[in-house]
Each structure stands twice: as C-alpha cells, then as structure tokens.
Amino acid sequence: MNIDKLIQQLEAKHPGEYEYLQAVKEVLITIEAEYNNHPEFEKAKIAERLVEPDRIFSFKIPWVDDRGDVQINLGYRVQFNNAIGPYKGGLRFHPSVNLSILKFLGFEQIFKNALTTLPMGGGKGGSDFNPKGKSDAEVMRFCQAFMLELWKYIGPDTDVPAGDIGVGGREVAYMYGMYRKLARENTGVLTGKNLEFGGSLIRPEATGFGGLYFVHHMLENAGVDIKDKTIALSGFGNVAWGAAIKATELGAKVVTISGPDGYIYDAAGISGEKIEYMLDLRATCNDIVEPYAEKFGAVFVPNRRPWEVKVDIALPCATQNELNEADAELLIKNGVICVAEISNMGCTPEAIDLFLKHKIMYGPGKAVNAGGVATSGLEMTQNAMHISWTAAEVDEKLHQIMSEIHNQCLRYGKEADGYINYMKGANVAGFLKVAKAMLAQGVI
Ligand code: GLU
C-alpha cells in the first residue's frame, strides 16, 4: 500500500476535511506494516474501499421555535462500513457539526465497534443544532423533525443510531417516539433508550465505566496500582460522570472537571454528592462548572483546560483534539504516567507522538471509550431477545469486553522493548477483523 499516495488523493478529493483526514492518516500509518504482510488486502483494495463511507445522507431540518420563528438546521447520517454488522454509532447535536467531523467519527467507529467483539458496523450522524439554551418543547420539536427524515435510512438490522455530544436519554426518547410512530414498530432501532421502553441498565454510565476498566487494565499490566492515583478529567457530559464514579470506586481521586467556562480543581476529590450536584447543575446551566467552586470551596480556573494540573492520570472526556502538544509537554513535565482518551480522538497527533516518545501509557479513544457502544450492542441483543438483563449481568459483560479489547491491544501493540503501543494495537486488531470480513464477502 502506498500510504502517501492514498492520503494525497484523499486530501485532493476532500480538501479542508481536517478531522476526517487526521483520523484516516493515523489508522493507515499504524496498520501499514501488517497490511503489507497481506498481499490479498492490496489486491482487493481494502484500504481504498475502507476510507470512503458507503454512503452519506444529508438533509435539512425545518422546525418552529417557541417564538413561532422558523429555524433550519442541517442533518446527516454517514453509513461508513457494514461488513461485520448493521451500521452503528451515535448522533451528535452541536453547532460545530459538519461532514468532516461526522466522517472522522464514523471512520473511528468502524474499528471501535470491531474491537467490542460484537457484530456492529460503523456509522455516525447528527446536526448543527445547538441544544444549549433551548426549551424542552423546542428540543422535542427538533428531534421529531430530525427523525422525520432520518427514519427512512435506519432500522434495527440496518443502522442503529444512539447518543453522542448533545444527545442523551431525553433526545433519544423523543426520536424513538417519532420513529415508532412512523415505522409502526417497537424495535431496538436506537440505543440509549430509557429503561421503560427497551433501554439497558448501565448504558448511561457505560462509556465512563468502560474507560476506567480499560485504564485499570493498562496500569495493572504495567504493575501500577490505581489506588490513590490523582486523575484529571475534562468535561462533565455523557462520559465524565460515569468515569468519576468508577474512578472513585476503584480508589483513585478525581481532582478536575471542566466546562465551556473553565475548569474546577478540587484537591479533596470529586465524588459522591458532588457528582450528584454537577448532574443537576448540568441540566439547567448549559454545562458551566463555576458554581461548583463556591458550593464546595474548590478552585475555579476560568477559560483554561485542566491539563496544567499535576496529576498521575489524564482522561480527556469532552471532544476531539482537546489535548494538544503544549498540554502533553506540561503533563509529561508534571510526571503523568497514563493518558487515556474517553472522548473520541481527544489528543492531537503531536500530543500522541510526545506520549509515545516518552513511553507514557497512552490509550486511544477507539479502545478506551468502546464500552459505550459495546453496551449499546448489549442493548440491541436484549431488544432482539425481548428480555432485559440485570445491572450486574450487563456490567459483567462490559467488564469482559473491555478486558478482551485490552488483550487485543497487547497482542498487536507490544513493541520490541516491551512498551505497549495501544494506538497501533487497537488499530491493527480492529482493522484485521473488518478487512477479513470484506475480503471474504468479495468486491461489493
Ligand atoms: N457516541 C458513542 C461513541 O462514540 C456511542 C455510540 C453508540 O452507542 O452507538 O461510541
């Protein structure tokens, strides 16, 4: 495979799609050696076929706000690859949403979903709709208008969306209501549903829980105890709260969270009632974190990110490229031992290079945050069987899946000096599964 040529072609075809090109480059570079061991991949042009989505739907979403004004947003669904199962991946509602971001997320989702060991292909979708500051009725009307278009393209065995940034239980429920009315069926067409109509226990906290199970394995493998380690988290959305709960349960201490206004440093640890308080605040305050400082006597640092705090472990939980080279330098200078992305593509390529150069344990989002979509896969299974498992059953399966993902990373990521390159391990393991499925099914 001539990687440089393929990347140049993609750059020419998709100029300005920086996030998408970044995600593709990372995968191609890390799988190159393995790819070249398989002339049959080259012959079937697996790489060239894998980097382009199967199809993209884009549509407009007109809706009426509370003042009676007509609003128009853009909606998308990127169906990237379904070689190993129905397209699966979340929906993101955020003003920054564009095709580059959804293509990067859909591309990553292919490998992440392959790693979970469950039969799920990769897809992603969303809208540039900003849920912040909208009334509940506006969110409902928008979700219904969005589903009025999306429902034509999805189905429980075709494409199964879920949440992502800006889409949680409330939005999934509104979309599910519209889908079941239009399609006249009650199926597992969306995951992340409420418990009353087919949701799975543990799904809301699964991304954070899974992330911490993975970090626990990383540390254990290096002979390091997680107990009493300090952790910096960013964000406080669908992901960070589950991470904070599980980190505390494992004996570590979470000292930061962040929002659009800055970050909180709480040396006493962010746990228990403090997490409950933040969950309530989040529902009414558009993700800002400052009120926490006054309530619990902690430090609020405006307009900065938490990576300047001296910690043992850093866990980006907010969005892509939220930890850059300068942040990585500072973390390393401050003695960080492990950085793991619970957000998707949380670190820039330059930051990752630094971690690898300094042999810091680095876990890529594809592996670390796979617990969310894995539990979505478990929700699909429960829906298909018309049963529901207990929290303990789901948690045990989630734990097993994260441990298996860690094993796959060890298998494909161990370097000659014993350092585990988790990025390479995750990319190669995920890629091999999808590539073999594509090869077996012929050129389609
Ligand atoms: N948005 C989550 C992710 O990035 C979850 C997707 C899902 O559950 O389908 O993996």
Tab-separated table of N, CA and C and ligand atoms in Angstrom, residues 88-90 109 112 124 160 162-164 191 203 344 369 372-373 376, ligand 1:
chain	number	residue	atom	x	y	z
A	88	LYS	N	-23.601	1.266	13.055
A	88	LYS	CA	-23.893	1.582	14.462
A	88	LYS	C	-23.025	2.747	14.886
A	89	GLY	N	-23.632	3.725	15.514
A	89	GLY	CA	-22.870	4.865	16.017
A	89	GLY	C	-23.820	5.983	16.378
A	90	GLY	N	-23.330	6.917	17.167
A	90	GLY	CA	-24.189	7.926	17.767
A	90	GLY	C	-24.582	9.058	16.837
A	109	GLN	N	-15.481	4.726	14.356
A	109	GLN	CA	-16.483	3.820	14.891
A	109	GLN	C	-16.355	2.415	14.281
A	112	LYS	N	-13.588	0.742	16.361
A	112	LYS	CA	-14.029	0.637	17.753
A	112	LYS	C	-15.062	-0.478	17.888
A	124	LYS	N	-22.220	7.197	11.800
A	124	LYS	CA	-22.346	8.354	12.719
A	124	LYS	C	-23.268	9.366	12.064
A	160	VAL	N	-28.317	1.569	13.408
A	160	VAL	CA	-28.856	1.799	14.755
A	160	VAL	C	-28.140	2.989	15.414
A	162	ALA	N	-27.546	6.258	18.150
A	162	ALA	CA	-27.565	6.379	19.620
A	162	ALA	C	-27.178	7.819	19.954
A	163	GLY	N	-26.727	8.045	21.179
A	163	GLY	CA	-26.333	9.393	21.583
A	163	GLY	C	-24.861	9.695	21.316
A	164	ASP	N	-24.507	10.940	21.471
A	164	ASP	CA	-23.124	11.419	21.454
A	164	ASP	C	-23.216	12.806	22.101
A	191	THR	N	-30.303	3.030	20.409
A	191	THR	CA	-29.879	2.589	21.742
A	191	THR	C	-29.650	3.813	22.618
A	203	ARG	N	-26.244	1.428	30.553
A	203	ARG	CA	-25.866	2.145	29.331
A	203	ARG	C	-25.469	3.594	29.596
A	344	ASN	N	-13.660	10.891	21.846
A	344	ASN	CA	-13.179	10.396	20.558
A	344	ASN	C	-12.061	11.296	20.041
A	369	ASN	N	-12.868	4.154	24.949
A	369	ASN	CA	-14.286	4.532	25.124
A	369	ASN	C	-15.260	3.552	24.461
A	372	GLY	N	-19.097	2.286	25.728
A	372	GLY	CA	-20.399	2.894	25.449
A	372	GLY	C	-21.109	2.137	24.345
A	373	VAL	N	-20.442	2.037	23.209
A	373	VAL	CA	-21.091	1.360	22.083
A	373	VAL	C	-21.220	-0.138	22.350
A	376	SER	N	-24.303	-0.489	24.064
A	376	SER	CA	-25.370	-0.328	23.067
A	376	SER	C	-25.604	-1.649	22.349
B	1	GLU	N1	-21.360	8.003	20.670
B	1	GLU	C1	-20.783	6.870	21.314
B	1	GLU	C2	-19.463	6.522	20.668
B	1	GLU	O1	-18.773	7.416	20.235
B	1	GLU	C3	-21.743	5.699	21.431
B	1	GLU	C4	-22.287	5.177	20.138
B	1	GLU	C5	-23.372	4.114	20.300
B	1	GLU	O2	-23.704	3.753	21.411
B	1	GLU	O3	-23.847	3.671	19.240
B	1	GLU	O4	-19.032	5.410	20.610
